[in-house]
Amino acid sequence: MEGLLKHNWTEEEIENIYNQPLLELVFEAATVHRKCHPSREVQVSSLISIKTGGCPEDCAYCPQAARYHTDIKVHKLMEVDEVKAQAESAKAGGASRMCLGAAWREVRDNKDFDKVLEMVKTVSEMDMEVCCTLGMVSEMQAKKLADAGLYAYNHNIDTSEAFYEDIITTREYDDRLRTIDNVRKANITVCSGGIIGMGESAKDRIGMLKTLANMDVHPESVPINALVPVEGTPLAEQPRIAFHELVRMIATARLVMPKSMVRLSAGREGMSLSEQAMCFMAGANSIFAGDKLLTTPNPDFNDDREMFDILGLVPSEAFQHRQEEVVNE
Ligand code: SAM
Ligand code: DTB
Ligand code: SF4
């Protein structure tokens, strides 16, 4: 199986995978998926927006950027008890991972960070994987999160390096990569992916996958978000991504990072059961569950339970997916 992993992908190789006839691509991805993962298992993560809105960054897709006038409920950092209560109900609904998201540019060493460390400790003691997405972190901050029991850190590269400046100007691609490095050094698993449907080209999508797939260790989770266009953001009028492009992206991610969890992330609201089934067939094996992502709607637990029953899928147990990866080249 180690032979399947490589870290020196060329753009052309990924392009050739991505541009195959769709059903050939899906079949190949399904085959590799079955070699590397228990094919009926889907990891279920639940999101809590622990601090909502008022963010100083200018990410063009994001309803939480203070500079755009969106209809979200701004909220300061939540209390530890509220987070614990929400994690308990997510666990009862079948979630094995809790992802705590904050609308911060970066972590600061202050009382709020101490509170987040307390949240991480509390939820990890409930035998759930805890993931945080708090913006940029230093190596020292990442170590503190690791000591508190953090299992994963989400930091998306979002798109290709070339398209990045069309979407975000308040930080650089290299800043994102540096944070991911800091997370690795602290021995926390990495969750990193991006968004499609922002007006990027297929070349940009391939470029994004190349950056992820050529990391020394592949991110353990790769979220593929379909843009949720939100009124008030610069990308509000973007047309919804064509379903077949989402499938193509998921299948290619599965093939270039065979052992990673590929998460069918934002954009499930409004997708039919058969569309989602095709994404699972193409190698997606993780979802966000719960009726809200951070600020936008998501299918609720009961709808997902019904979908799992119909498709014969089962939620996976916590703590199974840390990669013991050998870099071949
Ligand atoms: N502020 C932190 C950061 O940017 O890393 C953490 C929270 S931020 C909301 C996490 C991720 O959510 C972003 O990197 C982006 O990929 C995704 N996201 C935000 N708004 C989205 C939208 N409207 N549609 C799809 N994905 C979105
Ligand atoms: C990720 O890749 N997607 C999640 C999570 N990581 C933090 C966030 C999606 C946010 C969608 C827009 C919203 O609900 O605000
Ligand atoms: Fe802020 Fe994160 Fe939204 Fe960008 S994606 S505006 S950093 S909350």
XYZ file of C-alpha atoms and ligand atoms in Angstrom:
379
model
C 0.000 0.000 0.000
C 2.882 2.366 0.715
C 3.593 2.199 -3.003
C 0.408 4.150 -3.653
C 1.674 7.168 -1.762
C 3.828 9.702 -3.529
C 4.839 13.266 -2.920
C 6.360 14.389 -6.190
C 3.286 14.849 -8.372
C 3.691 16.922 -11.504
C 0.915 19.190 -12.701
C 0.629 17.071 -15.845
C 0.106 13.857 -13.887
C -2.681 15.382 -11.832
C -4.195 16.982 -14.930
C -4.304 13.575 -16.639
C -6.131 12.081 -13.674
C -8.521 15.029 -13.359
C -9.450 15.103 -17.056
C -10.269 11.407 -17.485
C -13.775 10.511 -18.649
C -15.847 11.028 -15.488
C -16.945 7.458 -14.858
C -13.454 6.079 -15.486
C -12.173 8.559 -12.925
C -14.834 7.595 -10.393
C -14.166 3.887 -10.896
C -10.427 4.336 -10.402
C -10.970 6.459 -7.301
C -13.473 3.941 -5.890
C -10.949 1.151 -6.439
C -8.152 2.977 -4.608
C -10.599 4.016 -1.889
C -11.456 0.362 -1.250
C -7.770 -0.604 -1.062
C -6.953 2.071 1.493
C -10.098 2.496 3.628
C -13.019 0.532 5.008
C -15.398 1.554 2.242
C -18.604 1.684 4.314
C -17.150 3.969 6.972
C -17.696 7.703 6.905
C -16.189 9.971 9.505
C -18.715 12.356 11.021
C -17.463 15.713 12.283
C -19.548 18.403 13.856
C -18.748 22.119 13.812
C -19.156 24.725 16.522
C -18.516 28.355 15.732
C -16.949 29.307 19.070
C -16.402 32.929 17.983
C -18.490 34.270 15.133
C -17.942 37.245 12.819
C -15.959 40.449 13.136
C -12.878 38.992 11.435
C -10.299 41.513 10.128
C -9.390 39.411 7.044
C -10.845 39.954 3.557
C -11.479 36.366 2.347
C -13.918 37.019 -0.502
C -16.065 33.971 0.254
C -16.480 34.525 3.953
C -19.595 35.854 5.690
C -17.568 36.396 8.874
C -15.257 39.101 7.503
C -16.116 42.330 9.338
C -15.775 44.421 6.183
C -18.685 42.740 4.352
C -22.269 43.426 5.327
C -23.731 40.007 5.879
C -26.646 38.842 7.923
C -24.824 36.792 10.559
C -25.108 36.891 14.319
C -21.788 38.168 15.608
C -20.799 36.449 18.851
C -17.847 36.765 21.198
C -16.008 33.646 22.381
C -18.396 31.034 23.800
C -18.194 29.624 27.317
C -16.592 26.228 27.925
C -19.837 24.759 29.335
C -21.839 25.684 26.226
C -19.221 24.029 24.024
C -19.304 20.922 26.213
C -23.105 20.712 25.970
C -23.030 21.030 22.174
C -20.276 18.414 21.920
C -22.358 16.014 24.017
C -25.329 16.310 21.729
C -23.136 15.949 18.603
C -21.586 12.801 20.100
C -25.053 11.398 20.812
C -25.874 12.058 17.143
C -22.905 9.931 15.994
C -20.127 12.524 15.608
C -16.622 11.315 16.480
C -14.929 14.652 15.860
C -15.712 18.157 17.109
C -14.321 21.042 15.122
C -14.122 24.378 16.931
C -13.943 27.372 14.586
C -13.090 30.978 15.413
C -13.282 34.009 13.132
C -9.746 35.063 13.973
C -6.901 36.103 11.689
C -4.496 34.456 14.131
C -4.248 33.144 17.658
C -3.064 35.642 20.261
C -1.564 34.637 23.600
C -4.346 35.971 25.796
C -7.263 34.898 27.995
C -9.345 33.868 24.988
C -6.650 31.408 23.921
C -6.544 30.009 27.474
C -10.287 29.481 27.224
C -9.920 27.656 23.909
C -7.267 25.409 25.503
C -9.794 24.629 28.231
C -12.421 23.777 25.580
C -9.967 21.444 23.833
C -9.152 19.696 27.104
C -12.829 19.332 28.051
C -13.967 17.894 24.713
C -10.983 15.581 24.299
C -11.760 14.124 27.731
C -15.120 13.073 26.257
C -13.250 10.653 24.014
C -13.865 12.693 20.887
C -11.282 13.918 18.411
C -10.979 17.675 18.750
C -10.071 19.864 15.802
C -9.582 23.631 15.925
C -9.568 26.216 13.172
C -8.406 29.496 14.658
C -6.383 31.143 11.872
C -2.603 31.387 11.952
C -0.702 29.733 14.820
C 2.936 29.766 15.871
C 4.810 26.583 16.702
C 4.600 27.432 20.403
C 0.825 27.949 20.253
C 0.425 24.707 18.325
C 2.400 22.902 21.058
C 0.067 24.340 23.706
C -2.926 23.088 21.729
C -1.298 19.665 21.417
C -0.669 19.558 25.172
C -4.339 20.366 25.764
C -5.215 17.261 23.725
C -5.852 18.726 20.252
C -6.028 15.973 17.634
C -6.298 17.992 14.414
C -5.913 21.551 13.167
C -7.824 22.843 10.146
C -6.119 25.440 7.996
C -7.203 25.460 4.361
C -4.986 26.591 1.513
C -8.334 27.344 -0.181
C -7.142 27.454 -3.817
C -3.996 27.551 -5.982
C -1.157 29.908 -5.169
C -1.855 31.785 -8.427
C -5.551 32.401 -7.723
C -5.069 33.111 -4.006
C -4.551 36.870 -4.408
C -7.879 37.152 -6.242
C -9.592 35.830 -3.127
C -7.573 37.085 -0.149
C -5.205 40.040 0.069
C -4.720 40.364 3.834
C -2.315 37.430 4.069
C -0.181 35.320 1.785
C -0.203 31.742 0.633
C 3.124 31.233 2.394
C 1.539 32.345 5.690
C -0.935 29.482 5.331
C 1.831 26.991 4.553
C 3.856 28.190 7.545
C 0.968 27.560 9.930
C 0.468 24.080 8.499
C 4.173 23.451 9.130
C 3.866 24.663 12.716
C 0.947 22.292 13.270
C 2.992 19.360 11.897
C 5.939 20.215 14.109
C 3.634 20.041 17.141
C 2.591 16.530 16.079
C -1.032 17.500 15.524
C -2.757 15.949 12.491
C -3.371 18.338 9.604
C -6.739 19.089 8.027
C -6.274 21.188 4.890
C -8.182 21.570 1.675
C -10.059 24.300 -0.092
C -13.079 25.653 -1.872
C -14.272 25.169 -5.429
C -16.782 27.331 -7.248
C -15.113 30.689 -6.571
C -14.476 31.395 -10.277
C -11.168 29.501 -10.364
C -10.082 27.442 -13.382
C -9.524 23.685 -13.509
C -5.795 24.533 -13.547
C -6.219 26.278 -10.166
C -7.987 23.255 -8.707
C -5.202 21.012 -9.962
C -2.625 23.453 -8.555
C -4.280 23.312 -5.160
C -4.249 19.503 -5.155
C -0.599 19.522 -6.236
C 0.378 21.690 -3.249
C -1.474 19.397 -0.837
C -0.315 16.134 -2.423
C 3.335 17.202 -2.498
C 3.514 17.973 1.218
C 6.059 15.701 2.981
C 3.159 14.116 4.815
C -0.268 14.397 3.206
C -2.880 16.192 5.306
C -4.759 13.490 7.208
C -8.025 15.233 6.228
C -8.722 17.098 3.024
C -11.946 19.109 3.108
C -13.393 19.885 -0.314
C -15.867 22.735 0.153
C -18.288 23.813 -2.550
C -18.655 27.573 -2.185
C -21.756 28.595 -0.251
C -22.404 32.006 -1.800
C -23.465 34.402 0.944
C -25.221 37.722 0.347
C -23.010 40.675 1.158
C -19.738 38.895 0.276
C -17.907 39.624 -3.000
C -18.694 36.070 -4.183
C -22.428 36.314 -3.472
C -23.362 36.066 -7.154
C -21.182 33.086 -8.046
C -23.223 30.355 -9.701
C -23.367 27.065 -7.824
C -20.574 24.701 -8.876
C -21.680 22.013 -11.324
C -22.050 18.719 -9.501
C -19.795 16.824 -11.906
C -16.945 19.230 -11.121
C -17.277 18.483 -7.421
C -17.141 14.744 -8.151
C -14.068 15.236 -10.334
C -12.347 17.151 -7.534
C -13.155 14.560 -4.875
C -12.047 11.644 -7.050
C -8.773 13.362 -7.960
C -8.091 14.204 -4.290
C -8.700 10.517 -3.440
C -6.234 9.377 -6.094
C -3.419 11.788 -5.296
C -3.763 11.408 -1.498
C -5.039 7.834 -1.227
C -4.753 7.442 2.535
C -6.227 10.794 3.553
C -9.805 11.319 4.660
C -11.497 13.312 1.900
C -14.293 15.406 3.350
C -17.388 16.357 1.382
C -17.627 19.627 3.294
C -19.609 22.852 2.741
C -22.229 22.666 0.003
C -24.142 19.501 0.964
C -27.278 21.509 1.772
C -29.515 21.130 -1.260
C -27.564 18.193 -2.738
C -29.677 15.123 -3.469
C -29.013 11.747 -1.906
C -27.866 10.353 -5.248
C -25.433 13.227 -5.762
C -23.935 12.637 -2.336
C -23.821 8.888 -3.036
C -21.721 9.582 -6.125
C -19.319 11.653 -3.993
C -18.938 8.746 -1.521
C -18.374 6.408 -4.462
C -15.693 8.788 -5.741
C -13.809 8.468 -2.456
C -15.290 10.972 -0.017
C -15.288 9.380 3.429
C -15.985 12.222 5.800
C -18.712 14.832 6.265
C -19.712 17.685 8.523
C -22.964 16.826 10.252
C -25.346 19.009 12.216
C -27.837 21.535 10.908
C -25.282 24.348 10.775
C -21.750 24.606 9.436
C -20.279 27.759 10.991
C -22.913 30.276 9.911
C -24.718 28.588 6.991
C -27.185 25.673 6.895
C -26.253 22.002 6.559
C -28.467 18.877 6.462
C -29.535 17.839 9.976
C -28.439 14.680 11.812
C -31.697 12.823 11.072
C -31.509 13.398 7.315
C -27.932 12.180 7.359
C -28.845 9.149 9.452
C -31.477 8.231 6.897
C -28.967 8.707 4.080
C -26.446 6.470 5.880
C -29.142 3.783 6.313
C -30.134 3.877 2.661
C -26.544 3.798 1.404
C -25.329 1.264 3.976
C -22.775 3.670 5.437
C -21.675 3.673 9.078
C -20.089 6.480 11.111
C -16.461 5.657 11.897
C -15.054 5.492 15.423
C -12.735 8.224 16.735
C -8.923 8.000 16.658
C -8.380 5.652 13.721
C -6.942 7.812 11.025
C -3.536 9.046 12.097
C -1.197 8.191 9.232
C 2.029 6.355 9.951
C 3.362 7.593 6.688
C 6.640 6.815 4.979
C 7.812 9.380 2.448
C 8.966 7.419 -0.600
C 10.917 9.985 -2.471
N -10.553 32.047 10.507
C -9.981 30.776 10.348
C -9.349 30.589 8.996
O -9.667 31.293 8.070
O -8.523 29.678 8.888
C -10.950 29.631 10.599
C -12.371 29.712 10.129
S -12.636 29.815 8.352
C -14.337 30.188 8.272
C -12.448 28.121 7.817
C -12.643 27.791 6.370
O -14.017 27.808 6.045
C -12.027 28.697 5.332
O -10.665 28.457 5.153
C -12.799 28.329 4.083
O -12.137 27.307 3.383
C -14.133 27.818 4.635
N -15.254 28.701 4.243
C -15.539 29.912 4.760
N -16.614 30.461 4.146
C -17.022 29.575 3.222
C -18.076 29.570 2.260
N -18.906 30.599 2.122
N -18.217 28.496 1.450
C -17.356 27.445 1.577
N -16.344 27.398 2.470
C -16.163 28.443 3.271
C -13.801 23.555 6.259
O -13.025 23.235 5.339
N -15.078 23.851 6.083
C -15.700 24.241 7.335
C -14.559 23.995 8.358
N -13.456 23.641 7.529
C -14.211 24.998 9.358
C -16.291 25.581 7.316
C -17.289 25.796 6.192
C -17.873 27.137 6.380
C -18.991 27.415 5.417
C -19.557 28.771 5.569
C -20.176 29.042 6.895
O -20.990 28.228 7.399
O -19.916 30.114 7.472
Fe -11.679 35.438 8.818
Fe -11.328 32.822 8.428
Fe -13.462 34.122 7.370
Fe -11.051 34.581 6.384
S -12.142 32.623 6.366
S -12.577 36.150 6.913
S -9.776 34.421 8.216
S -13.044 33.799 9.526
